[in-house]
Amino acid sequence: MLQLDKVCVSFRSERQDKIFGHTRQQVLFDVSLKVKKGTCLGILGESGSGKSTMGRVICGLLKPDTGEVMIDGTSVYASRKGRKELQNKLSVVFQDYTTSANPRFRVSDVIKEGLFVRQRREKEKLQYEKEIKKLLELVGLSEDFADRFPHELSGGQLQRVCIARAVSCNPQIVLFDEAISSLDAHTQVQIMDLLLELKEKLQLTYIFITHDLTSITYLCDDVLFLYQGHVTEYLPVDKISQTKDQYARKLLESIIVFDTEEAKTV
Ligand SMILES: Nc1ncnc2c1ncn2[C@@H]1O[C@H](COP(=O)(O)OP(=O)(O)OP(=O)(O)O)[C@@H](O)[C@H]1O
Ligand SMILES: [Mg+2]
């Protein structure tokens, strides 16, 4: 469904070289991946490893220096058609739900943003109120939330609203960039359960960017480890304990200790 082929990205670095002008700092090195329909790919890496940069390349916001991004066989950056395909099929949820929802918008208006996109694309007249009610219900919120402002919601509730907005335009793929990272552990599990439920119900494909291995094992089918812009490991989640990659092993060890600690306290 979605494919990255040897994607390289670099940014102009701040440092200026006296002779050659600006130097460039490479952030992604030959990143390749394939996301199959109906699966969830987890992208895992520490801060600064290039996860969000990869996310921006995937959602069509950042053209790579070299390499290809393909959606259903069409190149995203080589043609207008590819970009259009991507816009129609992909939706995004970011970490910072407080800024990704306009504070002056009511919840209904936040969700309407996505519905407008769908209306324009499908050229059908939508009954907004009915759709909003349906979407709120879908993400586990009652219809009274429609008239509230973002500051009147908890972090978890607001992230549910952002998820409702993301799915309101009927996407096929949803990209989450640290979408649950700033929520507490209990709320994280609730949102992950919601994501699993939506994935089934709406037959979605997910790309889930995080620095947290536990959520990957909970949600994903495949996992890609990113370390300083390099893919160091890319394998099915159920094979994760067989990894030979140093970085992946280090992360796994930390999680295994964490799990037993938790088991003791429960
Ligand atoms: N627009 C930009 N211009 C210059 N450098 C950038 C730009 N965007 C990102 N970078 C650099 O690219 C590197 C990777 O950043 P990126 O945001 O992709 O990391 P990340 O893995 O998402 O980190 P985090 O987990 O903290 O969100 C960083 O060194 C960052 O400084
Ligand atoms: Mg990031």
PDB file of N, CA, C and O and ligand atoms in Angstrom, residues 9-14 25-28 43-56 62 95 177-178 209-211 226 229, ligand 1:
ATOM      1  N   VAL A   9      17.360  12.050   3.396  1.00  0.00           N
ATOM      2  CA  VAL A   9      16.976  13.432   3.656  1.00  0.00           C
ATOM      3  C   VAL A   9      18.120  14.132   4.359  1.00  0.00           C
ATOM      4  O   VAL A   9      18.741  13.576   5.258  1.00  0.00           O
ATOM      5  N   SER A  10      18.414  15.352   3.938  1.00  0.00           N
ATOM      6  CA  SER A  10      19.389  16.148   4.677  1.00  0.00           C
ATOM      7  C   SER A  10      18.870  17.577   4.814  1.00  0.00           C
ATOM      8  O   SER A  10      18.045  18.026   4.031  1.00  0.00           O
ATOM      9  N   PHE A  11      19.325  18.246   5.853  1.00  0.00           N
ATOM     10  CA  PHE A  11      18.959  19.642   6.054  1.00  0.00           C
ATOM     11  C   PHE A  11      20.211  20.500   5.984  1.00  0.00           C
ATOM     12  O   PHE A  11      21.302  20.025   6.301  1.00  0.00           O
ATOM     13  N   ARG A  12      20.037  21.741   5.626  1.00  0.00           N
ATOM     14  CA  ARG A  12      21.158  22.665   5.659  1.00  0.00           C
ATOM     15  C   ARG A  12      21.554  22.871   7.104  1.00  0.00           C
ATOM     16  O   ARG A  12      20.705  23.176   7.943  1.00  0.00           O
ATOM     17  N   SER A  13      22.812  22.688   7.416  1.00  0.00           N
ATOM     18  CA  SER A  13      23.179  22.830   8.817  1.00  0.00           C
ATOM     19  C   SER A  13      23.490  24.293   9.107  1.00  0.00           C
ATOM     20  O   SER A  13      23.800  25.078   8.226  1.00  0.00           O
ATOM     21  N   GLU A  14      23.400  24.651  10.391  1.00  0.00           N
ATOM     22  CA  GLU A  14      23.607  26.044  10.814  1.00  0.00           C
ATOM     23  C   GLU A  14      25.037  26.501  10.543  1.00  0.00           C
ATOM     24  O   GLU A  14      25.290  27.626  10.192  1.00  0.00           O
ATOM     25  N   GLN A  25      23.429  18.457   6.878  1.00  0.00           N
ATOM     26  CA  GLN A  25      23.417  17.405   7.878  1.00  0.00           C
ATOM     27  C   GLN A  25      22.415  16.361   7.420  1.00  0.00           C
ATOM     28  O   GLN A  25      21.251  16.667   7.195  1.00  0.00           O
ATOM     29  N   GLN A  26      22.907  15.154   7.221  1.00  0.00           N
ATOM     30  CA  GLN A  26      21.988  14.116   6.741  1.00  0.00           C
ATOM     31  C   GLN A  26      21.223  13.510   7.914  1.00  0.00           C
ATOM     32  O   GLN A  26      21.798  13.177   8.953  1.00  0.00           O
ATOM     33  N   VAL A  27      19.927  13.402   7.764  1.00  0.00           N
ATOM     34  CA  VAL A  27      19.074  12.955   8.854  1.00  0.00           C
ATOM     35  C   VAL A  27      18.509  11.557   8.594  1.00  0.00           C
ATOM     36  O   VAL A  27      18.318  10.770   9.514  1.00  0.00           O
ATOM     37  N   LEU A  28      18.250  11.234   7.328  1.00  0.00           N
ATOM     38  CA  LEU A  28      17.801   9.875   6.993  1.00  0.00           C
ATOM     39  C   LEU A  28      18.718   9.275   5.938  1.00  0.00           C
ATOM     40  O   LEU A  28      19.090   9.946   4.978  1.00  0.00           O
ATOM     41  N   ILE A  43       7.276   2.653  14.077  1.00  0.00           N
ATOM     42  CA  ILE A  43       8.601   3.224  13.841  1.00  0.00           C
ATOM     43  C   ILE A  43       9.130   3.681  15.192  1.00  0.00           C
ATOM     44  O   ILE A  43       8.526   4.515  15.854  1.00  0.00           O
ATOM     45  N   LEU A  44      10.242   3.057  15.581  1.00  0.00           N
ATOM     46  CA  LEU A  44      10.737   3.265  16.929  1.00  0.00           C
ATOM     47  C   LEU A  44      12.143   3.841  16.885  1.00  0.00           C
ATOM     48  O   LEU A  44      12.987   3.383  16.124  1.00  0.00           O
ATOM     49  N   GLY A  45      12.395   4.831  17.707  1.00  0.00           N
ATOM     50  CA  GLY A  45      13.733   5.383  17.763  1.00  0.00           C
ATOM     51  C   GLY A  45      13.805   6.448  18.832  1.00  0.00           C
ATOM     52  O   GLY A  45      12.786   6.997  19.243  1.00  0.00           O
ATOM     53  N   GLU A  46      15.030   6.741  19.272  1.00  0.00           N
ATOM     54  CA  GLU A  46      15.166   7.739  20.335  1.00  0.00           C
ATOM     55  C   GLU A  46      14.972   9.145  19.759  1.00  0.00           C
ATOM     56  O   GLU A  46      14.879   9.307  18.532  1.00  0.00           O
ATOM     57  N   SER A  47      14.951  10.118  20.630  1.00  0.00           N
ATOM     58  CA  SER A  47      14.745  11.497  20.203  1.00  0.00           C
ATOM     59  C   SER A  47      15.853  11.930  19.241  1.00  0.00           C
ATOM     60  O   SER A  47      17.029  11.677  19.488  1.00  0.00           O
ATOM     61  N   GLY A  48      15.475  12.519  18.146  1.00  0.00           N
ATOM     62  CA  GLY A  48      16.457  12.999  17.180  1.00  0.00           C
ATOM     63  C   GLY A  48      16.879  11.953  16.159  1.00  0.00           C
ATOM     64  O   GLY A  48      17.706  12.221  15.291  1.00  0.00           O
ATOM     65  N   SER A  49      16.298  10.748  16.228  1.00  0.00           N
ATOM     66  CA  SER A  49      16.714   9.697  15.293  1.00  0.00           C
ATOM     67  C   SER A  49      16.150   9.895  13.891  1.00  0.00           C
ATOM     68  O   SER A  49      16.546   9.216  12.955  1.00  0.00           O
ATOM     69  N   GLY A  50      15.182  10.816  13.759  1.00  0.00           N
ATOM     70  CA  GLY A  50      14.653  11.110  12.427  1.00  0.00           C
ATOM     71  C   GLY A  50      13.241  10.620  12.202  1.00  0.00           C
ATOM     72  O   GLY A  50      12.750  10.615  11.068  1.00  0.00           O
ATOM     73  N   LYS A  51      12.554  10.228  13.282  1.00  0.00           N
ATOM     74  CA  LYS A  51      11.203   9.663  13.149  1.00  0.00           C
ATOM     75  C   LYS A  51      10.216  10.665  12.545  1.00  0.00           C
ATOM     76  O   LYS A  51       9.503  10.354  11.593  1.00  0.00           O
ATOM     77  N   SER A  52      10.191  11.870  13.110  1.00  0.00           N
ATOM     78  CA  SER A  52       9.221  12.857  12.613  1.00  0.00           C
ATOM     79  C   SER A  52       9.570  13.292  11.198  1.00  0.00           C
ATOM     80  O   SER A  52       8.683  13.557  10.385  1.00  0.00           O
ATOM     81  N   THR A  53      10.863  13.355  10.908  1.00  0.00           N
ATOM     82  CA  THR A  53      11.287  13.690   9.554  1.00  0.00           C
ATOM     83  C   THR A  53      10.747  12.646   8.584  1.00  0.00           C
ATOM     84  O   THR A  53      10.206  12.974   7.527  1.00  0.00           O
ATOM     85  N   MET A  54      10.845  11.391   8.999  1.00  0.00           N
ATOM     86  CA  MET A  54      10.318  10.306   8.171  1.00  0.00           C
ATOM     87  C   MET A  54       8.809  10.453   8.029  1.00  0.00           C
ATOM     88  O   MET A  54       8.255  10.262   6.937  1.00  0.00           O
ATOM     89  N   GLY A  55       8.150  10.816   9.125  1.00  0.00           N
ATOM     90  CA  GLY A  55       6.709  11.044   9.086  1.00  0.00           C
ATOM     91  C   GLY A  55       6.351  12.123   8.089  1.00  0.00           C
ATOM     92  O   GLY A  55       5.400  11.996   7.323  1.00  0.00           O
ATOM     93  N   ARG A  56       7.158  13.196   8.068  1.00  0.00           N
ATOM     94  CA  ARG A  56       6.862  14.292   7.142  1.00  0.00           C
ATOM     95  C   ARG A  56       7.070  13.866   5.695  1.00  0.00           C
ATOM     96  O   ARG A  56       6.335  14.284   4.800  1.00  0.00           O
ATOM     97  N   LEU A  62       7.565  16.719   2.961  1.00  0.00           N
ATOM     98  CA  LEU A  62       9.000  16.933   2.803  1.00  0.00           C
ATOM     99  C   LEU A  62       9.530  16.014   1.707  1.00  0.00           C
ATOM    100  O   LEU A  62       9.508  14.796   1.840  1.00  0.00           O
ATOM    101  N   GLN A  95       1.309  14.392  18.209  1.00  0.00           N
ATOM    102  CA  GLN A  95       1.441  14.302  19.656  1.00  0.00           C
ATOM    103  C   GLN A  95       0.743  15.459  20.344  1.00  0.00           C
ATOM    104  O   GLN A  95       0.032  15.303  21.317  1.00  0.00           O
ATOM    105  N   ASP A 177       2.093  10.408  14.956  1.00  0.00           N
ATOM    106  CA  ASP A 177       3.441  10.782  15.402  1.00  0.00           C
ATOM    107  C   ASP A 177       3.397  11.069  16.894  1.00  0.00           C
ATOM    108  O   ASP A 177       2.928  12.115  17.319  1.00  0.00           O
ATOM    109  N   GLU A 178       3.888  10.145  17.685  1.00  0.00           N
ATOM    110  CA  GLU A 178       3.897  10.250  19.151  1.00  0.00           C
ATOM    111  C   GLU A 178       2.515  10.654  19.663  1.00  0.00           C
ATOM    112  O   GLU A 178       2.402  11.469  20.575  1.00  0.00           O
ATOM    113  N   ILE A 209       4.395   6.113  15.002  1.00  0.00           N
ATOM    114  CA  ILE A 209       5.729   6.580  15.391  1.00  0.00           C
ATOM    115  C   ILE A 209       5.783   6.782  16.896  1.00  0.00           C
ATOM    116  O   ILE A 209       4.912   7.440  17.466  1.00  0.00           O
ATOM    117  N   THR A 210       6.789   6.219  17.518  1.00  0.00           N
ATOM    118  CA  THR A 210       6.894   6.355  18.974  1.00  0.00           C
ATOM    119  C   THR A 210       8.320   6.115  19.457  1.00  0.00           C
ATOM    120  O   THR A 210       9.169   5.619  18.719  1.00  0.00           O
ATOM    121  N   HIS A 211       8.583   6.496  20.736  1.00  0.00           N
ATOM    122  CA  HIS A 211       9.869   6.101  21.305  1.00  0.00           C
ATOM    123  C   HIS A 211       9.632   5.028  22.371  1.00  0.00           C
ATOM    124  O   HIS A 211      10.526   4.676  23.121  1.00  0.00           O
ATOM    125  N   LEU A 226      14.850   2.797  14.207  1.00  0.00           N
ATOM    126  CA  LEU A 226      15.608   3.854  13.547  1.00  0.00           C
ATOM    127  C   LEU A 226      16.662   4.359  14.530  1.00  0.00           C
ATOM    128  O   LEU A 226      16.338   4.692  15.678  1.00  0.00           O
ATOM    129  N   GLY A 229      19.094   7.954  12.058  1.00  0.00           N
ATOM    130  CA  GLY A 229      18.730   8.052  10.647  1.00  0.00           C
ATOM    131  C   GLY A 229      18.901   6.784   9.838  1.00  0.00           C
ATOM    132  O   GLY A 229      18.585   6.747   8.651  1.00  0.00           O
TER     133      GLY A 229
HETATM  134  N1  LIG B   1      13.531  21.546   9.316  1.00  0.00           N
HETATM  135  C1  LIG B   1      14.679  21.139   9.832  1.00  0.00           C
HETATM  136  N2  LIG B   1      15.831  21.814   9.585  1.00  0.00           N
HETATM  137  C2  LIG B   1      17.006  21.369  10.079  1.00  0.00           C
HETATM  138  N3  LIG B   1      17.158  20.272  10.820  1.00  0.00           N
HETATM  139  C3  LIG B   1      16.054  19.559  11.112  1.00  0.00           C
HETATM  140  C4  LIG B   1      14.764  19.946  10.635  1.00  0.00           C
HETATM  141  N4  LIG B   1      13.866  19.039  11.066  1.00  0.00           N
HETATM  142  C5  LIG B   1      14.559  18.132  11.783  1.00  0.00           C
HETATM  143  N5  LIG B   1      15.859  18.422  11.817  1.00  0.00           N
HETATM  144  C6  LIG B   1      16.915  17.623  12.476  1.00  0.00           C
HETATM  145  O1  LIG B   1      16.736  16.287  12.100  1.00  0.00           O
HETATM  146  C7  LIG B   1      17.044  15.407  13.179  1.00  0.00           C
HETATM  147  C8  LIG B   1      15.901  14.439  13.375  1.00  0.00           C
HETATM  148  O2  LIG B   1      14.761  15.136  13.835  1.00  0.00           O
HETATM  149  P1  LIG B   1      13.343  14.476  14.037  1.00  0.00           P
HETATM  150  O3  LIG B   1      12.393  15.530  14.467  1.00  0.00           O
HETATM  151  O4  LIG B   1      12.996  13.713  12.832  1.00  0.00           O
HETATM  152  O5  LIG B   1      13.614  13.469  15.238  1.00  0.00           O
HETATM  153  P2  LIG B   1      12.611  12.574  16.056  1.00  0.00           P
HETATM  154  O6  LIG B   1      13.118  11.196  15.950  1.00  0.00           O
HETATM  155  O7  LIG B   1      11.214  12.829  15.623  1.00  0.00           O
HETATM  156  O8  LIG B   1      12.796  13.086  17.540  1.00  0.00           O
HETATM  157  P3  LIG B   1      11.712  13.206  18.719  1.00  0.00           P
HETATM  158  O9  LIG B   1      11.553  11.831  19.274  1.00  0.00           O
HETATM  159  O10 LIG B   1      12.374  14.108  19.710  1.00  0.00           O
HETATM  160  O11 LIG B   1      10.458  13.770  18.144  1.00  0.00           O
HETATM  161  C9  LIG B   1      17.347  16.284  14.368  1.00  0.00           C
HETATM  162  O12 LIG B   1      18.735  16.337  14.522  1.00  0.00           O
HETATM  163  C10 LIG B   1      16.798  17.634  13.987  1.00  0.00           C
HETATM  164  O13 LIG B   1      17.552  18.657  14.553  1.00  0.00           O
END
